[in-house]
Short mmCIF file of C-alpha atoms in Angstrom, two decimals:
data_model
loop_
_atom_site.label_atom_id
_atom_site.label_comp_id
_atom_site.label_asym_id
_atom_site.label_seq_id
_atom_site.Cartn_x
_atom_site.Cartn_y
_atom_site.Cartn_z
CA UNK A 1 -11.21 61.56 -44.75
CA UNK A 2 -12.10 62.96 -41.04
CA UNK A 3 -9.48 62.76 -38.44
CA UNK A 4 -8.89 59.54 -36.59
CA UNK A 5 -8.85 59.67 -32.63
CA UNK A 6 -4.93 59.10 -32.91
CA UNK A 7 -4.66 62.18 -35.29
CA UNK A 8 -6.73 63.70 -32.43
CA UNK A 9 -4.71 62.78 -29.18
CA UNK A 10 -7.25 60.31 -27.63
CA UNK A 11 -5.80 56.91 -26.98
CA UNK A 12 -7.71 53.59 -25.39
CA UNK A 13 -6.68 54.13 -21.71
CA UNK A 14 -5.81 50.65 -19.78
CA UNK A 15 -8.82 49.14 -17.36
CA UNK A 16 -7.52 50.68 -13.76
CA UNK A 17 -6.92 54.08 -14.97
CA UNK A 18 -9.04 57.01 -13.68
CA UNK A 19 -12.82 55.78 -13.60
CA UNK A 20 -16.39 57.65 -14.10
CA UNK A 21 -18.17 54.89 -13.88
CA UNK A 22 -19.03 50.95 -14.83
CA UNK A 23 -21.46 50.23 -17.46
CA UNK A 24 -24.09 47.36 -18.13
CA UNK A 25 -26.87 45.65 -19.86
CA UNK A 26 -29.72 44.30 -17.63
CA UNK A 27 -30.02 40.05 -18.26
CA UNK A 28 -33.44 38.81 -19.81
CA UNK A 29 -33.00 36.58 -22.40
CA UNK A 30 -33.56 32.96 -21.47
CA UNK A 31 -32.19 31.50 -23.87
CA UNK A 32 -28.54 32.64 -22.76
CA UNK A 33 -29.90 30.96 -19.54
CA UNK A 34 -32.63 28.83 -20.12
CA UNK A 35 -32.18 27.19 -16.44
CA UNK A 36 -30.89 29.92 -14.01
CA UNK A 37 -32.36 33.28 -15.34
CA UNK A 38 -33.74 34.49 -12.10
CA UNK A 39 -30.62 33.43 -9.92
CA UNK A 40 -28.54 35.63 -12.90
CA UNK A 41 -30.41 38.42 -12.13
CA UNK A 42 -29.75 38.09 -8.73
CA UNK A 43 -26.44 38.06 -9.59
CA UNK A 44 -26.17 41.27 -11.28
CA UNK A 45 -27.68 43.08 -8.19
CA UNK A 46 -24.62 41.24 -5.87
CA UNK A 47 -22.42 42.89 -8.89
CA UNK A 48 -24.14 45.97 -8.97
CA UNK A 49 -23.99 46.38 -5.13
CA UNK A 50 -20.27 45.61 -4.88
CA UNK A 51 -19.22 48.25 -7.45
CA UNK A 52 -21.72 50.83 -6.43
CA UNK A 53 -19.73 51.48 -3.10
CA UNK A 54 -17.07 53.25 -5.08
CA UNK A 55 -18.36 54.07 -8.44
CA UNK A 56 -21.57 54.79 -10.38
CA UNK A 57 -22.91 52.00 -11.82
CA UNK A 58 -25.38 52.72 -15.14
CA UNK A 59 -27.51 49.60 -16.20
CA UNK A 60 -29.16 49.35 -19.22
CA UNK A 61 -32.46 47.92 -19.07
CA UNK A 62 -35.84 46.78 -20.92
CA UNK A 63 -39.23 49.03 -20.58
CA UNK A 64 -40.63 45.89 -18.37
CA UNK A 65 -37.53 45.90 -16.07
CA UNK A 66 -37.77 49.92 -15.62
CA UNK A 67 -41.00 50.35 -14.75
CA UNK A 68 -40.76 48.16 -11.90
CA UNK A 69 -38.87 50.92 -9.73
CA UNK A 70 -40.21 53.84 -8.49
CA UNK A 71 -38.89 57.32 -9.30
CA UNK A 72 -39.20 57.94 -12.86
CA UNK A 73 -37.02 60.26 -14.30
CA UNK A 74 -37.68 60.58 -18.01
CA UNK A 75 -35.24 57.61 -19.32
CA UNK A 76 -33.54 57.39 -16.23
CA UNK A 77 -33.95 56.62 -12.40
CA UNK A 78 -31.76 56.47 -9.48
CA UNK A 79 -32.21 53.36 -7.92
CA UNK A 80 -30.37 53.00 -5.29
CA UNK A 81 -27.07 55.09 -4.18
CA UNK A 82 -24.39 54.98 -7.28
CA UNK A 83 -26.95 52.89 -9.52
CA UNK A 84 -28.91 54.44 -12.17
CA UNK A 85 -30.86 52.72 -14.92
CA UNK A 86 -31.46 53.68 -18.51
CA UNK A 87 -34.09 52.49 -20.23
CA UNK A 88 -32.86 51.06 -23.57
CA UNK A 89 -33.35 48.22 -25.64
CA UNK A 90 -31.06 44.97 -25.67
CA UNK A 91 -30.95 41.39 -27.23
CA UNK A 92 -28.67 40.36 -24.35
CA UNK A 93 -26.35 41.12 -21.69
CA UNK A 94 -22.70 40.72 -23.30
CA UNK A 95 -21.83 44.65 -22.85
CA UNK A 96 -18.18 44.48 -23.31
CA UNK A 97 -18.45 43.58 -26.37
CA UNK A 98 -21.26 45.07 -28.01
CA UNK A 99 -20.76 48.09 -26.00
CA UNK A 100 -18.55 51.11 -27.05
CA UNK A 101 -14.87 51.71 -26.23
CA UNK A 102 -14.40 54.44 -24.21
CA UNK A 103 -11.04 56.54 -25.20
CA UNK A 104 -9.40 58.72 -23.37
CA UNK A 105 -8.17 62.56 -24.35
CA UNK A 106 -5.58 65.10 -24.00
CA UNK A 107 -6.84 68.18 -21.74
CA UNK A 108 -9.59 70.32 -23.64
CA UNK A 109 -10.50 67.56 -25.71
CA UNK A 110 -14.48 66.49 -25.88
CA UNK A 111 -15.03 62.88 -24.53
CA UNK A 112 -15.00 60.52 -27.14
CA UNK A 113 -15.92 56.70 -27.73
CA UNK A 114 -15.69 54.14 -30.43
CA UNK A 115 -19.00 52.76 -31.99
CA UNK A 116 -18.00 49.49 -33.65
CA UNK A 117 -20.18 47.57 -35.53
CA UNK A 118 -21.40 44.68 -33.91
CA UNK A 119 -22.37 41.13 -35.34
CA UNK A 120 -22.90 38.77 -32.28
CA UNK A 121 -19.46 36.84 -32.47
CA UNK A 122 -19.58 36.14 -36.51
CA UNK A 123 -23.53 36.08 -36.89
CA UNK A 124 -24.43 33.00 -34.13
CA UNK A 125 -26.86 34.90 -31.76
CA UNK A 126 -29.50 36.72 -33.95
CA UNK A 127 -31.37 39.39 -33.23
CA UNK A 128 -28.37 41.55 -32.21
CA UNK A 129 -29.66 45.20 -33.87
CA UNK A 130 -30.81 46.16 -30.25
CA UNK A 131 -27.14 45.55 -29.26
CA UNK A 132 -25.63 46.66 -31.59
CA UNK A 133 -27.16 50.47 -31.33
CA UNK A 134 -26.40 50.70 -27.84
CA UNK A 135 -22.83 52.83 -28.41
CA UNK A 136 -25.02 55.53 -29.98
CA UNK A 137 -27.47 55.25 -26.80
CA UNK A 138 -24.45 55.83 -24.72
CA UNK A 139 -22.73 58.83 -26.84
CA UNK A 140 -26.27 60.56 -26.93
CA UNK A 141 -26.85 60.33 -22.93
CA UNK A 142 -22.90 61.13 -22.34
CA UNK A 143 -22.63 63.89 -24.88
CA UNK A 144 -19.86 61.92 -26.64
CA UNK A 145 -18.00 62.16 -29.76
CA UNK A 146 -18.77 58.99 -31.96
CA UNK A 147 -16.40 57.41 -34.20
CA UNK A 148 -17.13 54.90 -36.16
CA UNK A 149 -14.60 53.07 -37.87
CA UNK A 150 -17.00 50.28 -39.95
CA UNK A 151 -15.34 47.15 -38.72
CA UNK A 152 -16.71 44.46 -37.10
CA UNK A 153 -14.87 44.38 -33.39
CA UNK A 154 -16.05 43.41 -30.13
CA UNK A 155 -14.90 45.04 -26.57
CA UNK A 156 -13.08 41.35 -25.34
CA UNK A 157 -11.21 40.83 -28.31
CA UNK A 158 -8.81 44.19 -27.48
CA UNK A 159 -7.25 44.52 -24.29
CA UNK A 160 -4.29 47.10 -23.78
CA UNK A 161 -1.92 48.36 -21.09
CA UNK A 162 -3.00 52.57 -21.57
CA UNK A 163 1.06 53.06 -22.70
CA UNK A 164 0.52 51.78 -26.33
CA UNK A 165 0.48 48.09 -26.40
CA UNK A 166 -2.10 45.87 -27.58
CA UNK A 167 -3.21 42.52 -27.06
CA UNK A 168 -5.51 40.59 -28.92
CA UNK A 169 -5.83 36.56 -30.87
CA UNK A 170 -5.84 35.87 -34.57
CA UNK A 171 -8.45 33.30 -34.21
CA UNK A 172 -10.75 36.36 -33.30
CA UNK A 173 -10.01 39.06 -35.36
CA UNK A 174 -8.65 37.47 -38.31
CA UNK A 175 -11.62 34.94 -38.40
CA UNK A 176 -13.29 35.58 -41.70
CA UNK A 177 -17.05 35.34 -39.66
CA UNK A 178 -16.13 39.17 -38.69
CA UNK A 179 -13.81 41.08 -41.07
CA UNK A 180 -13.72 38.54 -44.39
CA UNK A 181 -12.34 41.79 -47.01
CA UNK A 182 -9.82 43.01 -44.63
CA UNK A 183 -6.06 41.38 -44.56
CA UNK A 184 -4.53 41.41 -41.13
CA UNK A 185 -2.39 44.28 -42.29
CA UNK A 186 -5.21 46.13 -42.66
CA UNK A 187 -6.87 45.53 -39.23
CA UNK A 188 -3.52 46.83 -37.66
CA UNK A 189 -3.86 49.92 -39.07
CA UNK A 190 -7.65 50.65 -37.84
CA UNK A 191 -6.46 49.03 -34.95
CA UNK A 192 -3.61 52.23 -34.56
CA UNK A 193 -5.38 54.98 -35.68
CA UNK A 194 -8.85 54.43 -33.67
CA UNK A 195 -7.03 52.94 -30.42
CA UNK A 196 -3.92 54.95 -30.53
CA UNK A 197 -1.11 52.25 -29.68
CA UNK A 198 2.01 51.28 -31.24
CA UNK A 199 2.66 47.66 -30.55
CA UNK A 200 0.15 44.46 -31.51
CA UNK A 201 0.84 41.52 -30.28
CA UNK A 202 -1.02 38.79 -31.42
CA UNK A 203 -1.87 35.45 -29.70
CA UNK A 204 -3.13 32.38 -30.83
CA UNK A 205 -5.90 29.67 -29.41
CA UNK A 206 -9.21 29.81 -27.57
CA UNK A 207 -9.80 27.86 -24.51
CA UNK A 208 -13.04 25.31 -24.69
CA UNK A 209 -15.89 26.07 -25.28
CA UNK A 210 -15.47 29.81 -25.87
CA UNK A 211 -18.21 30.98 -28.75
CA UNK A 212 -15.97 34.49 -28.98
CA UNK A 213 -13.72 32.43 -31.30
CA UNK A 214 -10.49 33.45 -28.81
CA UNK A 215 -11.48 36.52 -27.05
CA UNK A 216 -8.32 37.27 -25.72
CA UNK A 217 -10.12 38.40 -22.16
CA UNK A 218 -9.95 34.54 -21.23
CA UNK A 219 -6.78 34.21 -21.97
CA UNK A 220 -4.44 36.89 -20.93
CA UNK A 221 -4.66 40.55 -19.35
CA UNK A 222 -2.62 43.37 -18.17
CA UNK A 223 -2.40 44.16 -14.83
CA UNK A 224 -0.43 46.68 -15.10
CA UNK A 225 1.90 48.60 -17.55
CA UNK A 226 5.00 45.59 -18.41
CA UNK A 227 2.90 43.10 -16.63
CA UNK A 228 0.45 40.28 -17.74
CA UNK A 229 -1.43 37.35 -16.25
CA UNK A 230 -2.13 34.77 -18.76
CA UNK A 231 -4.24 31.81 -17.79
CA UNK A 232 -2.23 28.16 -17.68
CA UNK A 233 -3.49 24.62 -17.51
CA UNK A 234 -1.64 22.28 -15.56
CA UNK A 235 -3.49 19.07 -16.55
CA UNK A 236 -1.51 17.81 -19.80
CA UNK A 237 -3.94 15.80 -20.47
CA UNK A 238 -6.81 18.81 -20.83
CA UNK A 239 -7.66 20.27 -24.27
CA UNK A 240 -6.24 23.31 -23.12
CA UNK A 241 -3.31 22.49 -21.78
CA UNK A 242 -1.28 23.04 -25.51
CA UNK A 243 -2.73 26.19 -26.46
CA UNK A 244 -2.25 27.82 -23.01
CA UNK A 245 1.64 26.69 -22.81
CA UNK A 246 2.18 28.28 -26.26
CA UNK A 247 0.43 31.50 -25.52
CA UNK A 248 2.69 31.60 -22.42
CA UNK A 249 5.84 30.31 -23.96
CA UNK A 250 5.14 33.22 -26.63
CA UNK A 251 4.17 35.99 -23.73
CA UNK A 252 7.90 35.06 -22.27
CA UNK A 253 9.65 36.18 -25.59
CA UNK A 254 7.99 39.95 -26.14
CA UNK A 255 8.25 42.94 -24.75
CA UNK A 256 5.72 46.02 -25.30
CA UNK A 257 5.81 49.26 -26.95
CA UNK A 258 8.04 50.74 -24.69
CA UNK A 259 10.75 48.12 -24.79
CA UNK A 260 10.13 46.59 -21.29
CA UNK A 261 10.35 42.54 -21.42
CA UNK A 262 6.84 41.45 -20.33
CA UNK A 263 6.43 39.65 -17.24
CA UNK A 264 4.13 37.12 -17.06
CA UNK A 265 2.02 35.63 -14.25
CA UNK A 266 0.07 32.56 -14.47
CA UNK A 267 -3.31 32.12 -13.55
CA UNK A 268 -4.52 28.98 -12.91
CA UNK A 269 -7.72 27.54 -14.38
CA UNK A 270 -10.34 25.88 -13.04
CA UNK A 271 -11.14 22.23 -13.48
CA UNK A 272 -13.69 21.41 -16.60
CA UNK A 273 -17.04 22.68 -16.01
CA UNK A 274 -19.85 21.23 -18.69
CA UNK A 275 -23.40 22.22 -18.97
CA UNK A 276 -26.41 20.00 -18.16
CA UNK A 277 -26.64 19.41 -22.22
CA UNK A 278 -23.05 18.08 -21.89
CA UNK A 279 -20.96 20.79 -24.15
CA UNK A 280 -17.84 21.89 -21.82
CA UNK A 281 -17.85 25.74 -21.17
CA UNK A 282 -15.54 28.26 -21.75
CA UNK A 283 -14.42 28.77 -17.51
CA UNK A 284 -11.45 31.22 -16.88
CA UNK A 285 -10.16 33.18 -14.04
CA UNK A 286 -8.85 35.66 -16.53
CA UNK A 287 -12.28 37.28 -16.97
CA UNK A 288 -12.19 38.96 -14.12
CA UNK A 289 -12.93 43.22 -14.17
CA UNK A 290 -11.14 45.70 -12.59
CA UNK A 291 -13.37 47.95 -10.94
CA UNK A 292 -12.58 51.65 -9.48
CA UNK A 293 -11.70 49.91 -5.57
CA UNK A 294 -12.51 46.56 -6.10
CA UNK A 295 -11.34 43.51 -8.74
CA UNK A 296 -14.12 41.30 -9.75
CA UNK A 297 -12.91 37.15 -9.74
CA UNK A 298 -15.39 34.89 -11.34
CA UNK A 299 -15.49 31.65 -8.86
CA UNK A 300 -15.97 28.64 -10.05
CA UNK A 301 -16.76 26.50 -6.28
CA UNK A 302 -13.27 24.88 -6.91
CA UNK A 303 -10.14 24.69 -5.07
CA UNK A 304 -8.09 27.18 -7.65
CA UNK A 305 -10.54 29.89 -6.84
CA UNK A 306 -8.76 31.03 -3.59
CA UNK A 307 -5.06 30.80 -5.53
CA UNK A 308 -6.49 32.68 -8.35
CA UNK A 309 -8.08 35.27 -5.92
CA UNK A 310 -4.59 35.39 -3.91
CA UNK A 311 -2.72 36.34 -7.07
CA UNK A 312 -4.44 39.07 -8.17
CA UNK A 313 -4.94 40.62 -4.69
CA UNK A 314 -1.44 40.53 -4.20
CA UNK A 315 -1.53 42.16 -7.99
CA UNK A 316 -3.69 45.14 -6.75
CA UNK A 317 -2.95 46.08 -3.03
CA UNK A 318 -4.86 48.93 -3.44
CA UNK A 319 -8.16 46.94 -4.36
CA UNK A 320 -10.58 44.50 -2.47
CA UNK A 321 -10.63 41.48 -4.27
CA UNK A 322 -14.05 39.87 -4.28
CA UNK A 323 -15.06 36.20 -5.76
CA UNK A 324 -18.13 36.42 -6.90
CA UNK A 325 -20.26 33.07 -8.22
CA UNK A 326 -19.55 32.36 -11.50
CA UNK A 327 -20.80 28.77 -12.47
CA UNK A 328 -23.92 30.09 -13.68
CA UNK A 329 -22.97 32.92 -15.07
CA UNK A 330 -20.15 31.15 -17.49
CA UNK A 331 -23.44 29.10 -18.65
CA UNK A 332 -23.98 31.86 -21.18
CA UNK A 333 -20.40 31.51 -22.26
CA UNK A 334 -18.97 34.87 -20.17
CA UNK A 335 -18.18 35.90 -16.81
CA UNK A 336 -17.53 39.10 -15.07
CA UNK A 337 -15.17 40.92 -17.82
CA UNK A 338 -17.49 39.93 -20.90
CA UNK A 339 -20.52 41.74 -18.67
CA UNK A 340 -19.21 45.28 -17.90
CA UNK A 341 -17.43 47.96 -19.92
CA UNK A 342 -15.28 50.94 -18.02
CA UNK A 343 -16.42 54.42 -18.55
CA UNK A 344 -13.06 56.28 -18.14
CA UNK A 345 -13.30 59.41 -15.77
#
């Protein structure tokens, strides 16, 4: 058997660590927004520009998309300062989870990544092939060591503090739609040896409306080493009231791999948001993304926005906090977290 990254010295460094650059796929399909395409695109330039100010920002996009800009460059062009795009075929725009994880090692080592396989959340979204070939896109252009460990995992169904702990939801990763022939014992294990941490803990629940089956990156993320936000509905009479209060009555209990008793921070959530077909959808202040200067806040034109935005600036002094609009963007079921994917410096 070859090494695993563990057995190596990499590790999956936490989001604010040291950053080379943000990563992410270009939005086309319209059926992920059959009624606001054009404004989503718009959206991922507003994105683009307010990361690009600090860090590079590499966009994969479609032949049609890339030869609209000038200054070819064999598969990639600088398009504006800090922005390059790469052409490369996707189904859709969901990078941090069909995307690779990034890992992080010890001086001298090569850079390194984790190519999971990639099934669009349990087989719902076919075609995902394009998608799911993108990590080997990525290790080609970046020169990076590949490792793939042939499991089924997605990018916002792991989230970890860089210091060995690990957070993730059973209704995700146990869910027989991704892993059916592996026990949960089993999924630890990978989970150790290609991630490098020492403490799992595993939540329960999925807030409405979430396809993921539970991606824990609506639910509850570090902020920094010992230190959580996990997302809390006040409304008792709101079909997510129970499953956030138990996540957060759990989150009080455990510590992480280093012994420290977590703290945890609520995050408010916004008030129901449904789509014009009437389904509810899947709106949570916890997918926001931690850029290099700046923290991205999905917002939702409701009055929790501002508290949730307050929060986590007061969480990262050292970052501009920026609200971006959201309520179109959560139409395909994501916001800002499910969209990019950290490239660790």
């Amino acid at each position: 058997m070859p090494p695993t990254p563990r057995e190596l010295g990499y590790r999956f460094p936490a989001e604010w660590e040291e950053r080379k650059a943000t990563w992410l796929s270009w939005p086309h399909n319209r059926e992920t927004w059959p009624h606001s395409l054009e404004a989503i695109q718009r959206l991922w330039w507003l994105l683009m520009d307010t990361l690009s100010g600090s860090e590079r920002v590499s966009v994969l996009v479609s032949e049609e998309e890339y030869n609209r800009h000038p200054m070819p460059y064999g598969q990639v062009k600088i398009i504006r300062q800090n922005i390059i795009f790469h052409k490369c075929p996707t189904n859709d725009a969901w990078l941090r989870d069909c995307g690779p994880t990034f890992l992080k090692g010890h001086a001298g080592l090569p850079a390194a990544l984790i190519d999971w396989k990639y099934n669009a959340w349990g087989e719902k979204f076919p075609p995902y092939d394009a998608d799911d070939a993108i990590p080997k896109y990525i290790a080609r252009f970046g020169n990076y060591r590949r490792f793939e460990p042939g499991i089924v995992m997605e990018g916002g169904s792991v989230e970890t503090d860089g210091e060995g702990t690990l957070l993730t939801t059973e209704n995700c990763l146990l869910n027989p739609n991704r892993n059916p022939h592996l026990k949960r014992e089993e999924i630890e294990e990978i989970l150790r040896e290609y991630l490098s941490v020492d403490k799992i803990i595993w939540l329960q629940g999925e807030i409405a409306g979430d396809d993921t089956d539970g991606h824990i990156d609506q639910l509850t993320r570090f902020v920094c080493p010992g230190v959580v936000v996990t997302a809390l509905e006040e409304d008792p009479q709101d079909e997510n009231y129970q499953a956030l209060k138990d996540n957060y009555q759990h989150l009080m209990q455990l510590s992480d791999a280093r012994g420290r008793a977590l703290e945890v921070i609520p995050l408010p959530m916004p008030r129901p948001i449904f789509a014009p077909e009437g389904h509810r959808l899947p709106a949570s202040y916890a997918n926001f993304y931690i850029g290099k200067s700046v923290v991205i806040v999905p917002s939702f034109e409701d009055p929790a926005d501002a508290v949730a935005g307050e929060i986590l600036q007061r969480l990262f002094p050292q970052h501009a906090v920026f609200l971006l609009p959201a309520r179109e963007l959560v139409y395909g079921c994501g916001a800002f977290h499910c969209i990019t994917q950290q490239e660790p410096a």
